[in-house]
PDB file of C-alpha atoms in Angstrom:
ATOM      1  CA  UNK E1112     -23.116   0.494 -14.560  1.00  0.00           C
ATOM      2  CA  UNK E1113     -20.783   3.581 -14.939  1.00  0.00           C
ATOM      3  CA  UNK E1114     -22.785   5.554 -12.295  1.00  0.00           C
ATOM      4  CA  UNK E1115     -22.747   2.548  -9.952  1.00  0.00           C
ATOM      5  CA  UNK E1116     -19.052   1.983 -10.587  1.00  0.00           C
ATOM      6  CA  UNK E1117     -18.257   5.624  -9.977  1.00  0.00           C
ATOM      7  CA  UNK E1118     -20.154   5.589  -6.695  1.00  0.00           C
ATOM      8  CA  UNK E1119     -18.431   2.433  -5.579  1.00  0.00           C
ATOM      9  CA  UNK E1120     -15.039   3.853  -6.530  1.00  0.00           C
ATOM     10  CA  UNK E1121     -15.696   6.958  -4.422  1.00  0.00           C
ATOM     11  CA  UNK E1122     -16.386   4.746  -1.429  1.00  0.00           C
ATOM     12  CA  UNK E1123     -13.197   2.793  -2.089  1.00  0.00           C
ATOM     13  CA  UNK E1124     -10.941   5.866  -2.490  1.00  0.00           C
ATOM     14  CA  UNK E1125      -9.574   6.035   1.134  1.00  0.00           C
ATOM     15  CA  UNK E1126      -8.530   2.429   1.033  1.00  0.00           C
ATOM     16  CA  UNK E1127      -6.968   2.726  -2.428  1.00  0.00           C
ATOM     17  CA  UNK E1128      -5.053   5.856  -1.383  1.00  0.00           C
ATOM     18  CA  UNK E1129      -3.762   4.114   1.804  1.00  0.00           C
ATOM     19  CA  UNK E1130      -2.526   1.177  -0.228  1.00  0.00           C
ATOM     20  CA  UNK E1131      -1.031   3.498  -2.840  1.00  0.00           C
ATOM     21  CA  UNK E1132       0.795   5.416  -0.124  1.00  0.00           C
ATOM     22  CA  UNK E1133       2.174   2.153   1.238  1.00  0.00           C
ATOM     23  CA  UNK E1134       3.507   1.283  -2.269  1.00  0.00           C
ATOM     24  CA  UNK E1135       4.802   4.682  -3.273  1.00  0.00           C
ATOM     25  CA  UNK E1136       5.739   6.242   0.073  1.00  0.00           C
ATOM     26  CA  UNK E1137       4.819   9.604  -1.413  1.00  0.00           C
ATOM     27  CA  UNK E1138       1.488  11.403  -1.168  1.00  0.00           C
ATOM     28  CA  UNK E1139       1.740  12.983  -4.610  1.00  0.00           C
ATOM     29  CA  UNK E1140       2.685   9.742  -6.339  1.00  0.00           C
ATOM     30  CA  UNK E1141      -0.046   7.891  -4.399  1.00  0.00           C
ATOM     31  CA  UNK E1142      -2.672  10.383  -5.540  1.00  0.00           C
ATOM     32  CA  UNK E1143      -1.562  10.096  -9.081  1.00  0.00           C
ATOM     33  CA  UNK E1144      -1.573   6.278  -8.884  1.00  0.00           C
ATOM     34  CA  UNK E1145      -5.089   6.236  -7.443  1.00  0.00           C
ATOM     35  CA  UNK E1146      -6.285   8.636 -10.121  1.00  0.00           C
ATOM     36  CA  UNK E1147      -4.770   6.403 -12.852  1.00  0.00           C
ATOM     37  CA  UNK E1148      -6.349   3.317 -11.373  1.00  0.00           C
ATOM     38  CA  UNK E1149      -9.784   4.988 -11.239  1.00  0.00           C
ATOM     39  CA  UNK E1150      -9.384   6.238 -14.785  1.00  0.00           C
ATOM     40  CA  UNK E1151      -8.628   2.678 -15.900  1.00  0.00           C
ATOM     41  CA  UNK E1152     -11.625   1.336 -14.063  1.00  0.00           C
ATOM     42  CA  UNK E1153     -13.999   3.929 -15.478  1.00  0.00           C
ATOM     43  CA  UNK E1154     -12.598   3.367 -18.994  1.00  0.00           C
ATOM     44  CA  UNK E1155     -13.316  -0.324 -18.628  1.00  0.00           C
ATOM     45  CA  UNK E1156     -16.880   0.650 -17.592  1.00  0.00           C
ATOM     46  CA  UNK E1157     -17.865  -2.990 -17.272  1.00  0.00           C
ATOM     47  CA  UNK E1158     -15.965  -3.360 -13.991  1.00  0.00           C
ATOM     48  CA  UNK E1159     -14.482  -6.609 -12.771  1.00  0.00           C
ATOM     49  CA  UNK E1160     -15.435 -10.008 -14.034  1.00  0.00           C
ATOM     50  CA  UNK E1161     -18.449 -11.629 -12.507  1.00  0.00           C
ATOM     51  CA  UNK E1162     -17.685 -12.928  -9.027  1.00  0.00           C
ATOM     52  CA  UNK E1163     -14.595 -10.738  -8.548  1.00  0.00           C
ATOM     53  CA  UNK E1164     -15.134  -8.118  -5.795  1.00  0.00           C
ATOM     54  CA  UNK E1165     -14.517  -4.530  -6.938  1.00  0.00           C
ATOM     55  CA  UNK E1166     -12.038  -3.782  -4.185  1.00  0.00           C
ATOM     56  CA  UNK E1167      -9.912  -6.837  -5.026  1.00  0.00           C
ATOM     57  CA  UNK E1168      -9.984  -5.852  -8.677  1.00  0.00           C
ATOM     58  CA  UNK E1169      -9.072  -2.256  -7.951  1.00  0.00           C
ATOM     59  CA  UNK E1170      -6.148  -3.270  -5.642  1.00  0.00           C
ATOM     60  CA  UNK E1171      -4.854  -5.398  -8.491  1.00  0.00           C
ATOM     61  CA  UNK E1172      -5.273  -2.599 -11.041  1.00  0.00           C
ATOM     62  CA  UNK E1173      -3.454  -0.215  -8.706  1.00  0.00           C
ATOM     63  CA  UNK E1174      -0.633  -2.649  -8.017  1.00  0.00           C
ATOM     64  CA  UNK E1175      -0.193  -3.404 -11.704  1.00  0.00           C
ATOM     65  CA  UNK E1176      -0.074   0.272 -12.571  1.00  0.00           C
ATOM     66  CA  UNK E1177       2.584   0.761  -9.845  1.00  0.00           C
ATOM     67  CA  UNK E1178       4.715  -2.080 -11.215  1.00  0.00           C
ATOM     68  CA  UNK E1179       4.332  -0.794 -14.779  1.00  0.00           C
ATOM     69  CA  UNK E1180       5.308   2.731 -13.690  1.00  0.00           C
ATOM     70  CA  UNK E1181       8.352   1.399 -11.828  1.00  0.00           C
ATOM     71  CA  UNK E1182       9.539  -0.345 -14.906  1.00  0.00           C
ATOM     72  CA  UNK E1183       9.170   2.804 -17.024  1.00  0.00           C
ATOM     73  CA  UNK E1184      10.654   5.189 -14.531  1.00  0.00           C
ATOM     74  CA  UNK E1185      14.358   5.924 -14.922  1.00  0.00           C
ATOM     75  CA  UNK E1186      14.844   9.255 -13.113  1.00  0.00           C
ATOM     76  CA  UNK E1187      12.716  11.453 -10.962  1.00  0.00           C
ATOM     77  CA  UNK E1188      13.098  14.871  -9.412  1.00  0.00           C
ATOM     78  CA  UNK E1189      13.627  15.494  -5.703  1.00  0.00           C
ATOM     79  CA  UNK E1190      10.669  14.312  -3.584  1.00  0.00           C
ATOM     80  CA  UNK E1191      10.015  15.165  -0.005  1.00  0.00           C
ATOM     81  CA  UNK E1192       7.536  13.363   2.163  1.00  0.00           C
ATOM     82  CA  UNK E1193       5.574  15.448   4.652  1.00  0.00           C
ATOM     83  CA  UNK E1194       6.097  12.761   7.316  1.00  0.00           C
ATOM     84  CA  UNK E1195       9.828  13.414   7.222  1.00  0.00           C
ATOM     85  CA  UNK E1196       9.377  17.072   8.138  1.00  0.00           C
ATOM     86  CA  UNK E1197       9.860  17.845  11.821  1.00  0.00           C
ATOM     87  CA  UNK E1198       9.507  21.595  11.526  1.00  0.00           C
ATOM     88  CA  UNK E1199       5.737  21.522  10.848  1.00  0.00           C
ATOM     89  CA  UNK E1200       3.267  22.846  13.506  1.00  0.00           C
ATOM     90  CA  UNK E1201       2.074  20.341  16.077  1.00  0.00           C
ATOM     91  CA  UNK E1202       1.019  19.675  19.631  1.00  0.00           C
ATOM     92  CA  UNK E1203       3.349  18.145  22.258  1.00  0.00           C
ATOM     93  CA  UNK E1204       6.626  18.310  20.392  1.00  0.00           C
ATOM     94  CA  UNK E1205       8.538  15.678  22.417  1.00  0.00           C
ATOM     95  CA  UNK E1206       5.801  13.155  22.181  1.00  0.00           C
ATOM     96  CA  UNK E1207       5.213  13.844  18.509  1.00  0.00           C
ATOM     97  CA  UNK E1208       8.968  13.529  17.734  1.00  0.00           C
ATOM     98  CA  UNK E1209       9.116  10.265  19.676  1.00  0.00           C
ATOM     99  CA  UNK E1210       6.110   8.888  17.775  1.00  0.00           C
ATOM    100  CA  UNK E1211       7.594   9.997  14.396  1.00  0.00           C
ATOM    101  CA  UNK E1212      10.927   8.358  15.211  1.00  0.00           C
ATOM    102  CA  UNK E1213       9.128   5.133  16.121  1.00  0.00           C
ATOM    103  CA  UNK E1214       7.070   5.304  12.948  1.00  0.00           C
ATOM    104  CA  UNK E1215      10.252   5.912  10.910  1.00  0.00           C
ATOM    105  CA  UNK E1216      11.785   2.775  12.513  1.00  0.00           C
ATOM    106  CA  UNK E1217       8.735   0.750  11.564  1.00  0.00           C
ATOM    107  CA  UNK E1218       8.773   2.181   8.015  1.00  0.00           C
ATOM    108  CA  UNK E1219      12.431   1.345   7.662  1.00  0.00           C
ATOM    109  CA  UNK E1220      11.716  -2.137   8.905  1.00  0.00           C
ATOM    110  CA  UNK E1221       8.879  -2.513   6.408  1.00  0.00           C
ATOM    111  CA  UNK E1222      11.067  -1.137   3.620  1.00  0.00           C
ATOM    112  CA  UNK E1223      13.712  -3.695   4.522  1.00  0.00           C
ATOM    113  CA  UNK E1224      11.302  -6.532   3.814  1.00  0.00           C
ATOM    114  CA  UNK E1225      11.351  -8.202   0.401  1.00  0.00           C
ATOM    115  CA  UNK E1226       8.788  -6.698  -1.971  1.00  0.00           C
ATOM    116  CA  UNK E1227       6.644  -9.824  -2.007  1.00  0.00           C
ATOM    117  CA  UNK E1228       6.513 -10.008   1.871  1.00  0.00           C
ATOM    118  CA  UNK E1229       5.833  -6.265   2.094  1.00  0.00           C
ATOM    119  CA  UNK E1230       2.840  -6.520  -0.296  1.00  0.00           C
ATOM    120  CA  UNK E1231       1.296  -9.392   1.646  1.00  0.00           C
ATOM    121  CA  UNK E1232       1.852  -7.588   4.953  1.00  0.00           C
ATOM    122  CA  UNK E1233       0.210  -4.438   3.721  1.00  0.00           C
ATOM    123  CA  UNK E1234      -2.747  -6.198   2.149  1.00  0.00           C
ATOM    124  CA  UNK E1235      -3.477  -8.314   5.235  1.00  0.00           C
ATOM    125  CA  UNK E1236      -2.473  -6.100   8.102  1.00  0.00           C
ATOM    126  CA  UNK E1237      -3.160  -2.612   6.783  1.00  0.00           C
ATOM    127  CA  UNK E1238      -5.960  -3.201   4.280  1.00  0.00           C
ATOM    128  CA  UNK E1239      -7.458  -5.958   6.415  1.00  0.00           C
ATOM    129  CA  UNK E1240      -7.825  -8.275   3.453  1.00  0.00           C
ATOM    130  CA  UNK E1241      -8.392 -11.982   4.213  1.00  0.00           C
ATOM    131  CA  UNK E1242      -5.648 -14.443   3.251  1.00  0.00           C
ATOM    132  CA  UNK E1243      -7.796 -15.624   0.354  1.00  0.00           C
ATOM    133  CA  UNK E1244      -8.462 -12.058  -0.885  1.00  0.00           C
ATOM    134  CA  UNK E1245      -4.726 -11.231  -0.644  1.00  0.00           C
ATOM    135  CA  UNK E1246      -3.928 -14.390  -2.557  1.00  0.00           C
ATOM    136  CA  UNK E1247      -6.411 -13.522  -5.288  1.00  0.00           C
ATOM    137  CA  UNK E1248      -5.215  -9.916  -5.520  1.00  0.00           C
ATOM    138  CA  UNK E1249      -1.526 -11.032  -5.870  1.00  0.00           C
ATOM    139  CA  UNK E1250      -2.316 -14.095  -7.925  1.00  0.00           C
ATOM    140  CA  UNK E1251      -0.502 -16.506  -5.592  1.00  0.00           C
ATOM    141  CA  UNK E1252      -1.542 -19.532  -3.531  1.00  0.00           C
ATOM    142  CA  UNK E1253      -3.072 -18.890  -0.059  1.00  0.00           C
ATOM    143  CA  UNK E1254      -0.300 -20.972   1.576  1.00  0.00           C
ATOM    144  CA  UNK E1255       2.265 -18.603   0.042  1.00  0.00           C
ATOM    145  CA  UNK E1256       0.385 -15.657   1.526  1.00  0.00           C
ATOM    146  CA  UNK E1257       0.456 -17.293   4.961  1.00  0.00           C
ATOM    147  CA  UNK E1258       4.194 -18.097   4.819  1.00  0.00           C
ATOM    148  CA  UNK E1259       5.200 -14.651   3.489  1.00  0.00           C
ATOM    149  CA  UNK E1260       3.085 -13.008   6.215  1.00  0.00           C
ATOM    150  CA  UNK E1261       4.637 -15.119   8.973  1.00  0.00           C
ATOM    151  CA  UNK E1262       8.142 -14.283   7.736  1.00  0.00           C
ATOM    152  CA  UNK E1263       7.293 -10.605   7.381  1.00  0.00           C
ATOM    153  CA  UNK E1264       5.851 -10.385  10.893  1.00  0.00           C
ATOM    154  CA  UNK E1265       8.854 -12.256  12.374  1.00  0.00           C
ATOM    155  CA  UNK E1266      11.270 -10.017  10.569  1.00  0.00           C
ATOM    156  CA  UNK E1267       9.473  -6.848  11.758  1.00  0.00           C
ATOM    157  CA  UNK E1268       9.723  -7.976  15.321  1.00  0.00           C
ATOM    158  CA  UNK E1269      13.434  -8.542  14.885  1.00  0.00           C
ATOM    159  CA  UNK E1270      14.049  -5.169  13.146  1.00  0.00           C
ATOM    160  CA  UNK E1271      12.011  -3.060  15.555  1.00  0.00           C
ATOM    161  CA  UNK E1272      13.287  -4.718  18.730  1.00  0.00           C
ATOM    162  CA  UNK E1273       9.816  -5.994  19.565  1.00  0.00           C
ATOM    163  CA  UNK E1274      11.222  -9.278  20.980  1.00  0.00           C
ATOM    164  CA  UNK E1275      13.101  -7.544  23.824  1.00  0.00           C
TER     165      UNK E1275
END
């Protein structure tokens, strides 16, 4: 099982990293979080319980590690996100800056959402999880997933001016 689990984890790494980036908003912290989640999974060696998909289990492990880390963290050094840097080399500068500004608006809007709505939005819209899978990952009823997602989408439209 450890060899199969390791292979499955390797296939899952891009999705885990993307979710970790959404939670942490920092590439370094996301990488550390994914590494910790994979270490936990490999240490468990047995993998998820029967009937629980590996990806859902890993998303839950990753999320729980993030929550635990947030509880323990009191202070951190200065962090700088590469997406915030406008002085890096690129192509069409005007278009790139416009896209980065729009992306920054969307990120601010997502950041303005309550944590529970943001998690549902990221799992369903970014990670393309079904409502049922998101509900299982977060340990909430499917109806709650649907209502949080509807509120999150509506609020994003308001905050980004999408309704104009």
